[in-house]
Coordinates of C-alpha atoms in Angstrom, one line a residue:
M1 CA 152.5 105.5 111.3
L2 CA 151.0 105.7 107.8
L3 CA 149.3 102.3 108.1
C4 CA 147.8 103.1 111.5
S5 CA 146.5 106.4 110.1
C6 CA 144.0 104.4 107.8
A7 CA 141.6 104.3 110.8
A8 CA 141.5 108.0 110.7
G9 CA 140.9 108.4 107.0
P10 CA 137.7 109.7 105.6
Q11 CA 135.6 106.5 104.9
M12 CA 132.3 104.9 105.5
R13 CA 132.7 101.4 106.8
M14 CA 130.0 99.3 108.7
A15 CA 130.9 98.9 112.3
L16 CA 128.8 95.9 113.1
P17 CA 127.4 96.2 116.6
G18 CA 126.8 93.3 118.9
D19 CA 123.4 91.8 119.2
S20 CA 120.9 93.5 121.5
T21 CA 123.0 96.7 121.3
E22 CA 121.2 99.9 122.3
Y23 CA 121.5 102.7 119.9
N24 CA 119.8 105.9 120.8
G25 CA 117.3 104.1 122.9
V26 CA 116.6 101.6 120.0
T27 CA 117.6 97.8 120.3
V28 CA 119.7 96.5 117.4
R29 CA 119.3 92.8 116.4
I30 CA 121.8 91.1 114.2
H31 CA 121.0 88.3 111.9
S32 CA 122.9 86.2 109.4
I33 CA 121.3 85.6 105.9
E34 CA 123.6 82.8 104.8
E35 CA 122.6 80.9 108.0
G36 CA 118.9 80.9 106.9
D37 CA 117.7 84.0 108.9
L38 CA 115.5 85.5 106.3
G39 CA 113.5 87.9 108.4
K40 CA 109.7 88.6 108.4
G41 CA 109.9 89.6 104.8
A42 CA 110.8 86.2 103.5
V43 CA 108.6 84.2 101.1
A44 CA 106.9 81.5 103.1
G45 CA 103.8 79.3 102.6
A46 CA 102.1 80.1 105.8
A47 CA 98.8 82.2 105.5
G48 CA 99.7 84.1 108.6
D49 CA 103.2 85.2 107.3
E50 CA 103.4 89.0 107.0
S51 CA 104.5 88.8 103.4
F52 CA 100.8 87.8 102.7
G53 CA 99.3 90.6 104.7
D54 CA 96.3 89.7 107.0
L55 CA 95.0 86.7 105.3
K56 CA 94.9 84.5 108.3
D57 CA 92.3 86.6 110.0
L58 CA 90.1 86.8 106.9
M59 CA 90.2 83.1 105.8
V60 CA 87.4 80.7 106.9
D61 CA 87.8 76.9 107.2
S62 CA 84.7 76.5 105.0
L63 CA 82.4 78.6 103.1
P64 CA 79.2 79.4 105.2
E65 CA 75.7 78.0 103.9
L66 CA 74.0 81.4 103.8
E67 CA 70.2 81.8 103.7
Y68 CA 69.6 85.2 102.3
R69 CA 67.4 87.5 104.4
I70 CA 65.4 90.1 102.6
G71 CA 66.3 93.8 103.1
P72 CA 65.1 97.2 102.2
L73 CA 64.9 98.0 98.5
D74 CA 65.1 94.3 97.5
M75 CA 62.8 93.1 94.7
V76 CA 60.4 90.2 95.8
Q77 CA 58.2 88.3 93.4
V78 CA 55.2 86.5 94.9
V79 CA 53.4 83.8 92.7
V80 CA 50.1 82.3 93.7
W81 CA 49.5 79.3 91.6
E82 CA 46.2 79.2 89.6
H83 CA 45.4 82.8 90.6
P84 CA 47.1 85.1 88.1
E85 CA 44.7 88.0 89.3
L86 CA 46.9 87.9 92.5
T87 CA 50.2 87.1 90.9
S88 CA 49.9 89.9 88.3
P89 CA 47.0 92.1 89.3
M90 CA 48.3 94.7 86.7
G91 CA 48.5 92.2 83.9
Q92 CA 51.4 92.8 81.5
Y93 CA 52.5 96.0 83.1
Q94 CA 53.2 94.2 86.4
P95 CA 56.9 94.4 87.0
A96 CA 59.0 91.3 87.9
G97 CA 58.3 91.6 91.6
Q98 CA 57.6 94.3 94.2
K99 CA 60.2 96.5 96.0
V100 CA 60.6 96.3 99.6
T101 CA 60.2 99.8 101.1
T102 CA 63.1 101.6 102.8
D103 CA 61.5 100.8 106.3
G104 CA 61.4 96.9 105.3
K105 CA 57.7 96.8 104.6
L106 CA 56.0 94.8 101.7
F107 CA 52.4 95.1 100.6
Y108 CA 50.5 92.3 98.9
P109 CA 46.8 92.1 97.8
Y110 CA 44.5 90.6 100.4
A111 CA 47.5 90.0 102.6
G112 CA 48.0 93.5 103.6
E113 CA 51.2 95.3 104.5
M114 CA 53.7 93.0 106.3
Q115 CA 57.3 93.2 107.7
A116 CA 59.4 91.6 104.9
A117 CA 62.9 92.7 106.0
G118 CA 64.9 90.3 108.0
L119 CA 62.8 87.3 106.8
T120 CA 64.0 84.5 104.4
A121 CA 61.9 83.9 101.2
Q122 CA 60.5 80.8 102.9
E123 CA 59.5 82.6 106.0
L124 CA 57.8 85.3 103.9
R125 CA 56.1 82.6 101.8
A126 CA 54.7 81.1 105.1
E127 CA 53.4 84.4 106.3
I128 CA 51.7 85.3 102.9
T129 CA 50.1 81.7 102.8
K130 CA 48.7 82.2 106.3
R131 CA 47.2 85.5 105.6
L132 CA 45.6 84.5 102.3
S133 CA 44.2 81.3 103.9
D134 CA 42.6 83.4 106.6
K135 CA 40.9 85.7 104.1
I136 CA 40.1 84.4 100.6
L137 CA 41.7 81.2 99.6
N138 CA 41.7 77.6 100.8
D139 CA 45.2 76.0 100.8
P140 CA 46.8 78.5 98.4
Q141 CA 50.0 77.5 96.6
V142 CA 52.4 80.3 97.0
D143 CA 56.0 80.8 95.8
V144 CA 58.2 83.6 96.9
R145 CA 61.5 84.6 95.2
V146 CA 63.9 87.3 95.5
T147 CA 64.5 88.8 92.1
G148 CA 66.6 91.9 92.9
Y149 CA 69.3 92.1 95.5
N150 CA 69.7 95.7 96.4
S151 CA 70.1 95.8 100.3
R152 CA 73.4 94.2 100.8
K153 CA 76.4 95.7 99.0
A154 CA 80.1 96.0 99.1
F155 CA 82.3 98.5 97.4
V156 CA 85.4 98.0 95.1
A157 CA 87.4 101.1 94.1
G158 CA 90.8 101.9 92.6
A159 CA 92.6 100.3 89.7
V160 CA 89.9 97.8 88.4
N161 CA 87.9 97.8 85.2
K162 CA 84.6 98.6 86.6
P163 CA 84.6 100.1 89.9
G164 CA 81.6 100.3 92.0
F165 CA 79.1 98.4 94.1
I166 CA 78.7 94.6 94.1
G167 CA 75.5 93.1 95.3
F168 CA 75.1 89.8 97.4
D169 CA 72.7 87.0 96.7
E170 CA 72.2 83.5 98.3
K171 CA 75.9 82.4 97.4
P172 CA 78.8 83.5 99.6
M173 CA 80.8 86.3 97.9
T174 CA 84.5 85.4 98.0
L175 CA 87.5 87.7 97.3
P176 CA 88.1 86.4 93.8
D177 CA 84.3 86.7 93.1
A178 CA 84.3 90.3 94.1
I179 CA 87.3 91.1 91.8
A180 CA 85.7 89.3 88.9
S181 CA 82.5 91.1 89.5
V182 CA 84.1 94.5 88.8
G183 CA 85.9 93.2 85.6
G184 CA 89.3 92.3 87.2
F185 CA 92.3 94.3 87.7
S186 CA 93.2 97.1 85.2
E187 CA 96.6 97.4 83.6
E188 CA 97.7 100.0 86.0
A189 CA 96.7 98.0 89.3
D190 CA 99.1 96.8 92.0
P191 CA 97.4 93.7 93.5
A192 CA 100.2 93.3 95.9
A193 CA 99.0 96.5 98.0
M194 CA 95.3 95.5 98.1
Q195 CA 93.4 96.8 101.1
L196 CA 90.1 95.6 102.7
R197 CA 88.3 97.9 105.1
R198 CA 85.9 96.0 107.5
G199 CA 84.3 98.3 110.2
D200 CA 87.1 100.2 111.7
K201 CA 89.9 97.8 110.7
V202 CA 91.9 97.8 107.4
Y203 CA 93.4 94.5 106.2
N204 CA 96.5 94.5 103.9
I205 CA 96.4 91.7 101.3
N206 CA 99.4 90.9 99.0
Y207 CA 97.1 89.2 96.4
M208 CA 99.9 88.6 94.0
Q209 CA 102.3 86.7 96.3
A210 CA 99.3 84.7 97.8
F211 CA 98.1 83.7 94.3
K212 CA 101.6 82.6 93.4
A213 CA 102.0 80.6 96.6
N214 CA 98.7 78.8 95.9
L215 CA 96.9 80.1 99.1
P216 CA 93.2 79.5 99.1
L217 CA 91.9 83.1 98.4
E218 CA 88.6 81.5 97.7
K219 CA 88.3 81.1 101.5
I220 CA 88.2 84.9 102.0
V221 CA 84.6 85.8 102.2
V222 CA 83.5 89.4 101.5
Q223 CA 80.9 90.7 103.8
P224 CA 78.2 93.5 103.2
N225 CA 79.6 96.9 103.6
D226 CA 83.2 95.9 103.1
Q227 CA 85.3 98.3 101.1
I228 CA 88.0 96.9 98.7
F229 CA 90.7 99.3 97.4
I230 CA 93.3 98.4 94.8
P231 CA 96.0 101.2 94.2
A232 CA 97.8 102.0 91.1
L233 CA 101.3 100.8 90.7
A234 CA 102.5 104.3 90.0
E235 CA 101.1 105.3 93.4
T236 CA 102.6 102.4 95.5
Q237 CA 106.1 102.7 94.0
K238 CA 106.3 106.3 95.5
E239 CA 106.4 104.5 99.0
N240 CA 107.5 101.0 98.1
K241 CA 111.3 101.5 97.5
V242 CA 114.5 100.4 99.0
F243 CA 117.7 102.4 99.2
V244 CA 121.0 100.8 97.8
L245 CA 124.2 102.3 99.0
G246 CA 127.9 101.6 99.2
E247 CA 130.1 99.8 96.7
V248 CA 127.6 99.2 93.9
G249 CA 127.4 100.1 90.4
R250 CA 124.8 102.8 90.9
V251 CA 123.7 104.3 94.2
G252 CA 120.1 105.1 94.5
T253 CA 116.5 103.8 95.0
V254 CA 115.0 100.7 93.6
N255 CA 111.2 100.2 93.3
I256 CA 109.4 97.3 94.9
S257 CA 107.1 96.2 92.0
Y258 CA 104.0 94.1 92.8
G259 CA 105.0 93.6 96.4
G260 CA 108.1 91.7 95.8
L261 CA 111.8 92.4 95.5
S262 CA 114.7 90.1 96.7
L263 CA 118.1 91.2 97.8
A264 CA 119.6 89.7 94.8
E265 CA 117.2 91.6 92.6
A266 CA 118.0 94.9 94.4
L267 CA 121.8 94.5 94.0
A268 CA 121.4 93.5 90.3
S269 CA 119.2 96.6 89.7
A270 CA 121.8 98.8 91.3
G271 CA 124.5 97.7 88.8
G272 CA 125.8 94.8 91.0
L273 CA 128.9 94.8 93.3
Q274 CA 131.9 96.8 92.3
A275 CA 134.4 94.1 91.8
M276 CA 137.4 96.2 92.6
N277 CA 136.1 97.9 95.8
A278 CA 133.3 95.8 97.4
T279 CA 133.9 93.2 100.0
S280 CA 131.8 90.0 99.6
R281 CA 131.7 89.6 103.5
G282 CA 130.0 93.0 104.1
I283 CA 126.5 92.9 102.4
Y284 CA 124.0 94.4 105.0
V285 CA 120.3 95.0 105.0
I286 CA 119.3 97.6 107.7
R287 CA 115.5 97.6 108.6
N288 CA 113.7 99.9 110.9
T289 CA 111.4 97.1 112.2
S290 CA 109.6 99.4 114.8
E291 CA 110.2 102.4 116.8
T292 CA 112.1 100.4 119.4
Q293 CA 114.0 97.9 117.3
I294 CA 116.4 97.9 114.3
D295 CA 117.2 94.7 112.5
V296 CA 120.6 94.4 110.7
Y297 CA 120.8 91.3 108.2
Q298 CA 124.3 90.4 107.1
L299 CA 125.2 88.4 104.0
N300 CA 128.7 86.8 103.6
A301 CA 128.6 86.2 99.9
K302 CA 132.3 84.8 99.8
N303 CA 130.7 81.4 99.2
A304 CA 128.8 81.8 95.9
M305 CA 125.9 79.6 97.3
A306 CA 125.1 82.4 99.6
L307 CA 123.7 84.3 96.6
A308 CA 120.9 81.8 96.5
M309 CA 120.0 82.9 100.0
A310 CA 120.1 86.6 98.8
D311 CA 117.5 85.6 96.1
R312 CA 115.2 84.1 99.0
F313 CA 115.4 87.3 101.1
D314 CA 112.5 89.5 100.5
L315 CA 113.1 93.3 101.1
S316 CA 110.5 95.5 102.7
A317 CA 109.7 99.2 101.8
H318 CA 112.5 101.6 103.1
D319 CA 115.0 99.0 103.8
I320 CA 118.6 100.1 103.4
V321 CA 121.0 97.9 101.5
Y322 CA 124.6 98.7 102.1
V323 CA 127.7 97.0 100.5
D324 CA 130.9 97.6 102.5
A325 CA 134.3 98.4 101.1
S326 CA 137.2 96.2 101.2
D327 CA 140.3 96.9 103.2
L328 CA 142.3 97.3 100.1
A329 CA 139.7 99.6 98.6
T330 CA 139.9 101.8 101.7
W331 CA 143.8 101.8 101.7
N332 CA 143.8 102.9 98.0
R333 CA 141.4 105.7 98.7
L334 CA 143.5 106.9 101.6
M335 CA 146.5 106.9 99.5
N336 CA 144.7 108.9 96.8
L337 CA 144.0 111.6 99.2
I338 CA 147.6 111.6 100.6
W339 CA 149.3 111.3 97.3
P340 CA 148.5 114.9 96.0
T341 CA 149.7 116.4 99.3
E342 CA 152.8 114.3 99.3
Q343 CA 153.6 115.4 95.8
G344 CA 152.7 119.1 96.5
V345 CA 155.3 119.0 99.5
Y346 CA 157.8 117.2 97.4
Y347 CA 157.7 119.6 94.6
G348 CA 157.7 122.6 96.8
V349 CA 160.8 121.4 98.6
T350 CA 162.5 120.5 95.3
T351 CA 161.7 124.0 93.9
A352 CA 162.9 125.8 96.9
R353 CA 166.2 123.9 96.7
N354 CA 166.6 124.6 93.0
I355 CA 166.1 128.3 93.7
Q356 CA 168.6 128.2 96.6
L357 CA 171.2 126.5 94.1
I358 CA 170.5 129.1 91.4
S359 CA 171.0 132.0 93.9
N360 CA 174.2 130.4 95.1
G361 CA 175.5 130.1 91.4
T362 CA 175.8 126.2 91.9
W363 CA 172.9 125.3 89.7
G364 CA 174.0 122.5 87.4
K365 CA 177.4 121.9 89.0

């Protein structure tokens, strides 16, 4: 009867459900870590894997060959060879170029006002050459260069050394170029939580893991009006943490630093398994994958090689790591609860019997 009562004792033991079990309307999926099921949080080399964010949608097969088109507020320098009075009508006070107006217009002597926005430097050169030929010059030699790129910008904010706008020129702007343009990451940055907003969509980029995995980050082309944000590590750690419960040295939370935390690291950070109480067969990771699905990953670490799989299993934010108690630990705890009551009953009965013996005068006989 005492052995059978173990099931009724106060305890927390993992009752592993069957695969595809329904729990409060949520489907529960069971996975085995030692058999290689590392889940979506595992480290992998594919650019489309979730551990690397949305890189697949952002990468291009090859860098585009761009031909810069002049925009409002750009600076344009027009040189007419052998005619300095046209090139620098203001002499030494002439600035290095003329600014395109906000409505995209450009004025040039004897060529008049023309629409410059939307044209390439070569197209604007052809237009000015034609106008000068029609009015004052015979076969003018004209050169047009963009000297100030002000119309096309992206914005980099957050934990970088020089946050602000970055300008575009004739060369494609890649993601590493954009980060270098603002002085690189600051000491407080968490590159694993980088975000890129393009239009009405936000892309999450784990820059740290992608860099370590040698993914071609230079194939991510930044576009005008993109917004890049790099949060501080102190901010991301408020949300990026896992919960370690059960038979471990220290129950509590463990931070996911720089976007990466393996199951082995989480267990080590929590003081490891309690050798006297934990069962090696009952290490679980419980993940709220979506509103309709819970994934439970089980690790049987009775084989020491299974710990290598624990090091390959990457945890996600808000994962619950639970280490179950062994049968012997559960039995000892139940006995520790029963023993004071049993001793209380024993001493109570013994005291009552001694009082009765004393009252009968038979104490000590």
